[in-house]
Short mmCIF file of C-alpha atoms in Angstrom, two decimals:
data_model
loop_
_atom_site.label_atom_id
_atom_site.label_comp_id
_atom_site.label_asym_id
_atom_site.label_seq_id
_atom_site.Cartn_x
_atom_site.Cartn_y
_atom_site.Cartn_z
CA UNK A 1130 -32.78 24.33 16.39
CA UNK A 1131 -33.84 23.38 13.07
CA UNK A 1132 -30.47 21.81 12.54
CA UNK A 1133 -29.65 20.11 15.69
CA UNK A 1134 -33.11 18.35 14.94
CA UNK A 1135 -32.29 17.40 11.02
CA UNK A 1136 -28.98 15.87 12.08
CA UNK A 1137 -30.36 13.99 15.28
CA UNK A 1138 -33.08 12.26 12.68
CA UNK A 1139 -30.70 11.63 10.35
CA UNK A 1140 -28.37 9.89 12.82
CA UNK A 1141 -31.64 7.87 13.75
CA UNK A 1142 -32.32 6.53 10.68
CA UNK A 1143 -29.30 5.50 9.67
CA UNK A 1144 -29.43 3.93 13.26
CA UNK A 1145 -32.87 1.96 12.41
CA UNK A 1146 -33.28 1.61 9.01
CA UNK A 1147 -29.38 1.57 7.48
CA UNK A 1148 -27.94 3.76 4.30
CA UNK A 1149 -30.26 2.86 2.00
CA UNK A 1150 -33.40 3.79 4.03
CA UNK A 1151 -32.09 7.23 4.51
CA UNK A 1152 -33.74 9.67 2.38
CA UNK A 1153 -33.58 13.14 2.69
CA UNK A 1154 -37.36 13.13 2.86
CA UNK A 1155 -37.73 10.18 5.96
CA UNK A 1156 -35.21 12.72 7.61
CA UNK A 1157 -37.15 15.97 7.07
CA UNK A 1158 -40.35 13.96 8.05
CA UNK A 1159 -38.87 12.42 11.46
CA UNK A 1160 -37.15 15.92 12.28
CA UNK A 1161 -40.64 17.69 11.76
CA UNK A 1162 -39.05 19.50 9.34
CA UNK A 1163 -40.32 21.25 6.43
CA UNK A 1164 -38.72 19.67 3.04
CA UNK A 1165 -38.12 23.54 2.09
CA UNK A 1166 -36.57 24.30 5.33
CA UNK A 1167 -34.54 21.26 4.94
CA UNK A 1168 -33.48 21.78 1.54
CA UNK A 1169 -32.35 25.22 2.75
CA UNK A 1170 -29.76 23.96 5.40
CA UNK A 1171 -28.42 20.18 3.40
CA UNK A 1172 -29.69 20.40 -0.19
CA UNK A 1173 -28.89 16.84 -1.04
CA UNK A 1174 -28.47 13.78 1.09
CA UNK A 1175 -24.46 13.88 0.97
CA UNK A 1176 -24.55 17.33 2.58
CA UNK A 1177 -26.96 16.00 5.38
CA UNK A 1178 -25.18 12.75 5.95
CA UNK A 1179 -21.88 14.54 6.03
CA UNK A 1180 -23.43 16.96 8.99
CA UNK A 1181 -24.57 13.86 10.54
CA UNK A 1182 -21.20 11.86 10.59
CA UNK A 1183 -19.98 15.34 12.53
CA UNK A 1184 -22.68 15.42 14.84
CA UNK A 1185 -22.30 11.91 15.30
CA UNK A 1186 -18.71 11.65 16.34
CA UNK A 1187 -19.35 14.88 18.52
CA UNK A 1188 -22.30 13.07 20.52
CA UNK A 1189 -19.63 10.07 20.78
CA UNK A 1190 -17.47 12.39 22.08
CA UNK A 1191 -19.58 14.33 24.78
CA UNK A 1192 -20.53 10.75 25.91
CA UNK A 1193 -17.18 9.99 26.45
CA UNK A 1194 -16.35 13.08 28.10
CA UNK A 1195 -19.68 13.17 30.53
CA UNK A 1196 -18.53 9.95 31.90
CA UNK A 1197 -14.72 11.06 31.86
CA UNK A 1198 -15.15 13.25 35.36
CA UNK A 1199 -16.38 9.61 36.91
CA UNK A 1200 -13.28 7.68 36.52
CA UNK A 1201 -11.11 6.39 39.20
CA UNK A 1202 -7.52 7.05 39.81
CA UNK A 1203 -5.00 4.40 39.72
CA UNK A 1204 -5.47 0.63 38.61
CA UNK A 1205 -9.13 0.96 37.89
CA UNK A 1206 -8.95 3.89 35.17
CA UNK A 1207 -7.68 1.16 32.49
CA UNK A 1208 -10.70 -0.91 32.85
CA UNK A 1209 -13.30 1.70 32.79
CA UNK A 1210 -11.97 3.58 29.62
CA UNK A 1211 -11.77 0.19 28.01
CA UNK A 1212 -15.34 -0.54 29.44
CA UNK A 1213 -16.36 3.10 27.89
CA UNK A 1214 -15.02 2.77 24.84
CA UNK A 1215 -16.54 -0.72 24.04
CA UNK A 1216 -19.58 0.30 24.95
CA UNK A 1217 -19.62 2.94 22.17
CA UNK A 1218 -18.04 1.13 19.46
CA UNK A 1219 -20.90 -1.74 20.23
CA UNK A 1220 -23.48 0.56 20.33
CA UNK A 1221 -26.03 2.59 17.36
CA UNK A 1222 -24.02 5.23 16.98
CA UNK A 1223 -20.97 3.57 15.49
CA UNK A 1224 -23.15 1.42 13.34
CA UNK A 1225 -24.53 4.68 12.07
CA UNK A 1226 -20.56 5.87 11.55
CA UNK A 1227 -20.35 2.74 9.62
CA UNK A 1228 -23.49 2.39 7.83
CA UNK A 1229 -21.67 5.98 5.86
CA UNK A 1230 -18.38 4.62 5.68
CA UNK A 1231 -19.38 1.53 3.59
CA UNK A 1232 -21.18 3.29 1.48
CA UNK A 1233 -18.73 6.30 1.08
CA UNK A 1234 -16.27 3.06 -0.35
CA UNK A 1235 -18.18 3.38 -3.49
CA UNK A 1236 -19.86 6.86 -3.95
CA UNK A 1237 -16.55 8.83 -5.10
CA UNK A 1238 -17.90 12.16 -4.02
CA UNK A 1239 -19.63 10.89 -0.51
CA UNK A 1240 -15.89 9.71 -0.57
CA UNK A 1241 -13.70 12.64 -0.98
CA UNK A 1242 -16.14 15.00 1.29
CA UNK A 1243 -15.78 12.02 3.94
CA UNK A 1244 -11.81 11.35 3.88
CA UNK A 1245 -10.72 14.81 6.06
CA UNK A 1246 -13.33 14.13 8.44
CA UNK A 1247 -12.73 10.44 9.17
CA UNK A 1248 -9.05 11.62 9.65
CA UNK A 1249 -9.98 14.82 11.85
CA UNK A 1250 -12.28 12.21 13.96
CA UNK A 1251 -9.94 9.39 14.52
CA UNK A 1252 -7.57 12.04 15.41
CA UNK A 1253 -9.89 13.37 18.15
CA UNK A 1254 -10.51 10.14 19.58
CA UNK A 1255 -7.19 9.12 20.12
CA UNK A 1256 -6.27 12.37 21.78
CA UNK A 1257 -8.70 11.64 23.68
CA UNK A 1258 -8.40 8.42 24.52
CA UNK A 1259 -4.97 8.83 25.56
CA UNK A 1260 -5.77 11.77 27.83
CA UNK A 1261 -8.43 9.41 29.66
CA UNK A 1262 -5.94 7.00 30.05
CA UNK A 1263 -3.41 9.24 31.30
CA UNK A 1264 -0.88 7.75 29.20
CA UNK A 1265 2.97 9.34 28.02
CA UNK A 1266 3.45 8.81 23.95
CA UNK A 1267 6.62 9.18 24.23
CA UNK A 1268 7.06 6.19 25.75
CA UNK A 1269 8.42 3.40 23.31
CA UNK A 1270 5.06 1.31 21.96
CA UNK A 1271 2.46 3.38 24.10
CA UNK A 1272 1.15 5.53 20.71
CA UNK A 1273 0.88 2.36 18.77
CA UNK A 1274 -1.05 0.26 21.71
CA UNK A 1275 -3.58 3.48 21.85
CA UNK A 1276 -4.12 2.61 18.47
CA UNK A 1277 -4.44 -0.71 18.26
CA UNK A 1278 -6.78 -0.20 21.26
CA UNK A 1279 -8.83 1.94 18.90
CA UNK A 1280 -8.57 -0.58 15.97
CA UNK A 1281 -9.66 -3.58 18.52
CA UNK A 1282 -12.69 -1.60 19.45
CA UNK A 1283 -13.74 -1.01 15.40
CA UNK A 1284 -13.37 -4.60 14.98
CA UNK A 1285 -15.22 -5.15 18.54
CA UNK A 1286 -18.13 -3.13 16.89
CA UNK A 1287 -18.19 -5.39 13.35
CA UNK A 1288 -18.36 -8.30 15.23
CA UNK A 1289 -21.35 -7.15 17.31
CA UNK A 1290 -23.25 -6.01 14.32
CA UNK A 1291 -25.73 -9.05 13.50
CA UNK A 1292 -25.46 -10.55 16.61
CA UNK A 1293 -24.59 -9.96 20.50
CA UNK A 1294 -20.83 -10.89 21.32
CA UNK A 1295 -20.83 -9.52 24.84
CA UNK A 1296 -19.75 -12.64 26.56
CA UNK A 1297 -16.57 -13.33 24.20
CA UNK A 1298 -15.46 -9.61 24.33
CA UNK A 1299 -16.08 -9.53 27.77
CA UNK A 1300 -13.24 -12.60 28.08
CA UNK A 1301 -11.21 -10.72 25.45
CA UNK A 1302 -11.11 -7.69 27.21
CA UNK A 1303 -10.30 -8.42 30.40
CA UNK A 1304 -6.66 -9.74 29.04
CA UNK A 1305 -6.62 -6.49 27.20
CA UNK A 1306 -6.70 -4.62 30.10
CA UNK A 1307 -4.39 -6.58 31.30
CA UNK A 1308 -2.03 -5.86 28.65
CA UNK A 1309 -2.71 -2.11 28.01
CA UNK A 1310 -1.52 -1.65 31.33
CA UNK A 1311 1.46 -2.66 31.88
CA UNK A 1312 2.23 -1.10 28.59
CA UNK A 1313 1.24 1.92 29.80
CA UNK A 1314 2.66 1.64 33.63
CA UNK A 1315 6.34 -0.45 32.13
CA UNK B 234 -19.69 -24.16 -13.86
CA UNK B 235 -22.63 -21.72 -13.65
CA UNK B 236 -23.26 -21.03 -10.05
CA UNK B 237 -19.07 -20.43 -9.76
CA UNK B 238 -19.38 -18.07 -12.13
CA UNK B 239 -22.13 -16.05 -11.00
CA UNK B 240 -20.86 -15.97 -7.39
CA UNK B 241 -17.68 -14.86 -8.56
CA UNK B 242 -19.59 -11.87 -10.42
CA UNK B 243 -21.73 -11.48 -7.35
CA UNK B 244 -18.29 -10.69 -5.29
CA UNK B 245 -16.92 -8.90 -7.64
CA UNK B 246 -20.20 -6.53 -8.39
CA UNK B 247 -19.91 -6.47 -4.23
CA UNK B 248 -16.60 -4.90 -4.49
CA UNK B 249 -17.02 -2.57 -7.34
CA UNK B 250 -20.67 -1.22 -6.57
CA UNK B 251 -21.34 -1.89 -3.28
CA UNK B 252 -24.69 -3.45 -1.54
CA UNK B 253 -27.17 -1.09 -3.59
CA UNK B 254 -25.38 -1.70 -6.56
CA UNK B 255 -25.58 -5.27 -7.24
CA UNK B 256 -28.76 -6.38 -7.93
CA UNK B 257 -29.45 -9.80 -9.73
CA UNK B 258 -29.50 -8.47 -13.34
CA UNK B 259 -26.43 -6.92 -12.72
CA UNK B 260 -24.86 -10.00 -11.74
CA UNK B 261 -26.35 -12.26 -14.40
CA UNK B 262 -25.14 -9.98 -16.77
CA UNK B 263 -21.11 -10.12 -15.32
CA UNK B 264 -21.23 -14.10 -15.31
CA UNK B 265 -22.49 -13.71 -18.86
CA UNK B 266 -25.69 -16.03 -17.57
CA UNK B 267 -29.50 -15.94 -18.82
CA UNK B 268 -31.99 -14.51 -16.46
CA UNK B 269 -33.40 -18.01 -16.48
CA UNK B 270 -30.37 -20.08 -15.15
CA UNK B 271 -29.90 -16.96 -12.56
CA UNK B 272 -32.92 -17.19 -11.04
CA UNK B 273 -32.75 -20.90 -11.50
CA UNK B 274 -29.92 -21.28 -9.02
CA UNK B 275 -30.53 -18.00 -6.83
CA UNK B 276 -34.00 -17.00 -6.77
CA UNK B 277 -33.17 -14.18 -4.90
CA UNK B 278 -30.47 -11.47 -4.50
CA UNK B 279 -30.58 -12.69 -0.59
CA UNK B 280 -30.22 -16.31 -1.72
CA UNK B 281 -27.46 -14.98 -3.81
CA UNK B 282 -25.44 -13.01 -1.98
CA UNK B 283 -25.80 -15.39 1.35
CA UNK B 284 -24.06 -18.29 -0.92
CA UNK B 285 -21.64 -15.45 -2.22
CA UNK B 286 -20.57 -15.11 1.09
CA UNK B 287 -19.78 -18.28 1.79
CA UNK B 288 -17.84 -18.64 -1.59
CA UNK B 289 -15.89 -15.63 -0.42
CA UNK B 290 -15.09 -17.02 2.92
CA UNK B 291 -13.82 -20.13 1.20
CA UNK B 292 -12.05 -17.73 -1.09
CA UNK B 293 -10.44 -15.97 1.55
CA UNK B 294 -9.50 -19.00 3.58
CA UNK B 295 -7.99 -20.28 0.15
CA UNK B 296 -5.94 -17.52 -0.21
CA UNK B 297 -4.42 -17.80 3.44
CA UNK B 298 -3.74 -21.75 2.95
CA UNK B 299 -2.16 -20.97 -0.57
CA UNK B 300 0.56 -18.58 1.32
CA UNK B 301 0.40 -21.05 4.54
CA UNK B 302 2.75 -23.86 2.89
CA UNK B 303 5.44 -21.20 2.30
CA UNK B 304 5.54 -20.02 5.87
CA UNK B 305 8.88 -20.24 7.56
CA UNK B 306 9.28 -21.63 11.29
CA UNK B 307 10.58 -19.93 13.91
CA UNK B 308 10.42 -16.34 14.54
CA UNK B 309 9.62 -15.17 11.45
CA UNK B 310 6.29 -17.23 11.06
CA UNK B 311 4.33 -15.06 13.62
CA UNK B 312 5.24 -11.97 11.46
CA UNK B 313 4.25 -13.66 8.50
CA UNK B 314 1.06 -14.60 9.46
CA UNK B 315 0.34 -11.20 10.60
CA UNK B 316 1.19 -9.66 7.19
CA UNK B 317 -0.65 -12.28 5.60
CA UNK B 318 -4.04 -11.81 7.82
CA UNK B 319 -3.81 -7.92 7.20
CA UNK B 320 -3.32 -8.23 3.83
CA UNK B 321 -6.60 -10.50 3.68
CA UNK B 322 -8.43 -8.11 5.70
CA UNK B 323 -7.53 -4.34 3.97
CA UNK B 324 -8.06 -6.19 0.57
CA UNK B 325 -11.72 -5.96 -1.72
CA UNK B 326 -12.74 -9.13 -0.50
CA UNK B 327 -13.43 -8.07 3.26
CA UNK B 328 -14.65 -4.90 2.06
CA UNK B 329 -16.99 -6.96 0.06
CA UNK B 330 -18.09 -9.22 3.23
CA UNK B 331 -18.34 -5.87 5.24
CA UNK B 332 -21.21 -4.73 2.36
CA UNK B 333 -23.34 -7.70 3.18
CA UNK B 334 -22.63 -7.46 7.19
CA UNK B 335 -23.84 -3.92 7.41
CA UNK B 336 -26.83 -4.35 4.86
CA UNK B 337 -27.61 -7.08 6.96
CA UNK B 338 -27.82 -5.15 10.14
CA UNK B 339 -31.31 -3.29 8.85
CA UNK B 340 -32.64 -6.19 6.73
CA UNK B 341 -33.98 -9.03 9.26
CA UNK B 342 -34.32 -11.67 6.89
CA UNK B 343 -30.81 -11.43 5.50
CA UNK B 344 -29.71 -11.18 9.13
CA UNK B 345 -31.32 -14.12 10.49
CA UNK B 346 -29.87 -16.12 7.43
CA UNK B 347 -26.07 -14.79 8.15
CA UNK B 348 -25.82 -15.19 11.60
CA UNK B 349 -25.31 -18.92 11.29
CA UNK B 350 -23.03 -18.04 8.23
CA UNK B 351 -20.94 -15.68 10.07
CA UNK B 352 -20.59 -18.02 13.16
CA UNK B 353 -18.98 -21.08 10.92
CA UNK B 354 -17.05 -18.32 9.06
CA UNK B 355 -15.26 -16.79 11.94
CA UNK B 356 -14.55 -19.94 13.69
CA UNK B 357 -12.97 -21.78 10.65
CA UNK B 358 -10.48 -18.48 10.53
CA UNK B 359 -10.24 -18.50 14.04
CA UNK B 360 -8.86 -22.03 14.02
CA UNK B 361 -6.84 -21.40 10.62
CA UNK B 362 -5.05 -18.73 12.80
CA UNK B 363 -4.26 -21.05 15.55
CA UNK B 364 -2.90 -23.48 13.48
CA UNK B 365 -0.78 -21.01 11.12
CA UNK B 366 0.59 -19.12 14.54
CA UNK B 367 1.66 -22.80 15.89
CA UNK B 368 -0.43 -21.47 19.06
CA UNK B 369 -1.27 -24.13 21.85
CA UNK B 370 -4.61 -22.49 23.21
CA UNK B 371 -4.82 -24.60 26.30
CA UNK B 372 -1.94 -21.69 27.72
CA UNK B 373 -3.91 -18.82 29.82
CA UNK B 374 -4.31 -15.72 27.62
CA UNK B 375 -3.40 -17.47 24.09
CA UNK B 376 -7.25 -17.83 22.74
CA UNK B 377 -8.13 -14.12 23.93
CA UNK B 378 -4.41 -13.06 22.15
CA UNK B 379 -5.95 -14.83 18.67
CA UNK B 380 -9.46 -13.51 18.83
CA UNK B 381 -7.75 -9.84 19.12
CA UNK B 382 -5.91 -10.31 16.37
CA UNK B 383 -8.61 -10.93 14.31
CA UNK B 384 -10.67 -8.52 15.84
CA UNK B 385 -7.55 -6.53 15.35
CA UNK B 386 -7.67 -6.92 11.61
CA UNK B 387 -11.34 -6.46 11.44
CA UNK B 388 -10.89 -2.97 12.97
CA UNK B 389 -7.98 -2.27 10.55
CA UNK B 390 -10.00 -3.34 7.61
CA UNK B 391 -12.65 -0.56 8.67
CA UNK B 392 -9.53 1.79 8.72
CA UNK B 393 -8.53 1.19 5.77
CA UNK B 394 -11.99 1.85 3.78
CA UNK B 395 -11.66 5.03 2.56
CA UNK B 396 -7.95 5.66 2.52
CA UNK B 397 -4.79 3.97 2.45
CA UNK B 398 -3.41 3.57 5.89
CA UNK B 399 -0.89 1.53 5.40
CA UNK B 400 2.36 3.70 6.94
CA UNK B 401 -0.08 3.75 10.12
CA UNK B 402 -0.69 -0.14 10.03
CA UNK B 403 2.42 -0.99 9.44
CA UNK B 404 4.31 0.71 12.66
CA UNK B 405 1.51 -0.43 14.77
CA UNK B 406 1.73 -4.30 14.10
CA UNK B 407 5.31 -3.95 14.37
CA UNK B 408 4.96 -3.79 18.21
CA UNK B 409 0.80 -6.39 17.79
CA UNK B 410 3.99 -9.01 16.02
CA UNK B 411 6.13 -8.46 19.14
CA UNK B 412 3.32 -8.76 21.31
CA UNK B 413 1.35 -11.97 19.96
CA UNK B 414 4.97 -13.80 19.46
CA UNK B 415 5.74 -13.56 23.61
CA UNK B 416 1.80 -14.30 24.61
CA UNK B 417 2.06 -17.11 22.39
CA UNK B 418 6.29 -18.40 23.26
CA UNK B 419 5.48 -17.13 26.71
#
């Protein structure tokens, strides 16, 4: 698929060489891809990074969900979301989310195309984050802990940008788990 | 005082126009400096923007200790220094730090130079935080409970990017206040 393979090497590039090395030519050249054929699908580089930011949170997603069928019942199923979800928020794939984000702050129509799908994404994630944790949000506090789970992972992946910070998140989660639990379990 | 004035401009040309946007001639020109004295001080727009980023640390930290005198005790001071960090961290000058961090992530020599910078920067706030809060660290679970926080805001600075999320922020460090306040009385 022509596509599939233009939004893959555009999701690589922002992974290894950031926004500004992202050209709609280095993508059409890592994809294999004509520059006609790839002018034909995402005309400019807003169109292709736009895909990409989709295709992006949907490989997020299917990781999530591949490991999903794996998780333990009962006590341990707290710690291994957490585990999951730290794991992608520290890995490329955010950094690609983010590498768009920051630079959708100042491109007004990047900015405008971007907004519904940010929302649409975060909103998929925290369904789905509360259906791996097998939590009730109509519980008092439980929707806004899911959250701030989802915020402390965003900040999680910041801080591991320039350099690794596994042995201080790996401290800070373990009282997070801690805390997310009986939250969900009161 | 030249070099205050163009790291001012430097921030502020962060914050408007991004990392590909400010360039050294753009800056020069907002402080209203020659060329000459520009490249005098900051030879280069990694030289300049490393020492902005340390200005705008310093900023930020100003900002908090401005509001810190005016904090009440008691009860109220953990939800004020809450509102206060937030505030820090969905305002332009985070978003401007966040620029440098992520333009950083693909540009090793900038990287190398920040990592150091980023290290002093985030313990100084760390410790500011302790000290605001009133938090005695040597308690099991109070450093973890500070370093979410801030890795709390961090993630709601991200958030907040692109739109305003403030209705969301607001209801979920309602229950982060009531949370930090019995880790930290506990």
């Amino acid at each position: 698929m022509t596509q599939a393979r233009l939004l893959d090497a555009a999701v690589d590039s922002l992974v290894e060489l950031g926004w500004a090395g992202t050209t709609t030519t280095v993508v059409a050249e890592r994809a294999g891809v004509s520059r006609g054929a790839q002018l034909h699908h995402y005309p400019t580089k807003a169109t292709l990074v736009m895909a990409a930011v989709e295709h992006l949170a949907d490989r997020r997603a299917a990781e999530i969900r591949a490991e999903a069928a794996s998780l333990p019942a009962g006590a341990q199923r707290v710690d291994r979301v957490i585990d999951m979800l730290a794991a992608v928020f520290t890995g490329p794939l955010y950094a690609a989310a983010l590498e768009v984000w920051v630079a959708a702050r100042t491109d007004p129509e990047l900015r405008t195309a971007l907004v519904p799908v940010e929302a649409r994404v975060g909103r998929e994630l925290h369904r789905l984050t509360v259906e791996l944790l097998g939590a009730d949000e109509r519980r008092p506090g439980v929707r806004e802990s899911v959250q701030a789970t989802l915020d402390l992972m965003r900040g999680l992946g910041v801080a591991n940008l320039l350099s690794d910070d596994a042995a201080r998140r790996t401290a800070l989660l373990r009282e997070w788990k801690r805390h997310l639990a009986d939250v969900i379990r009161d």
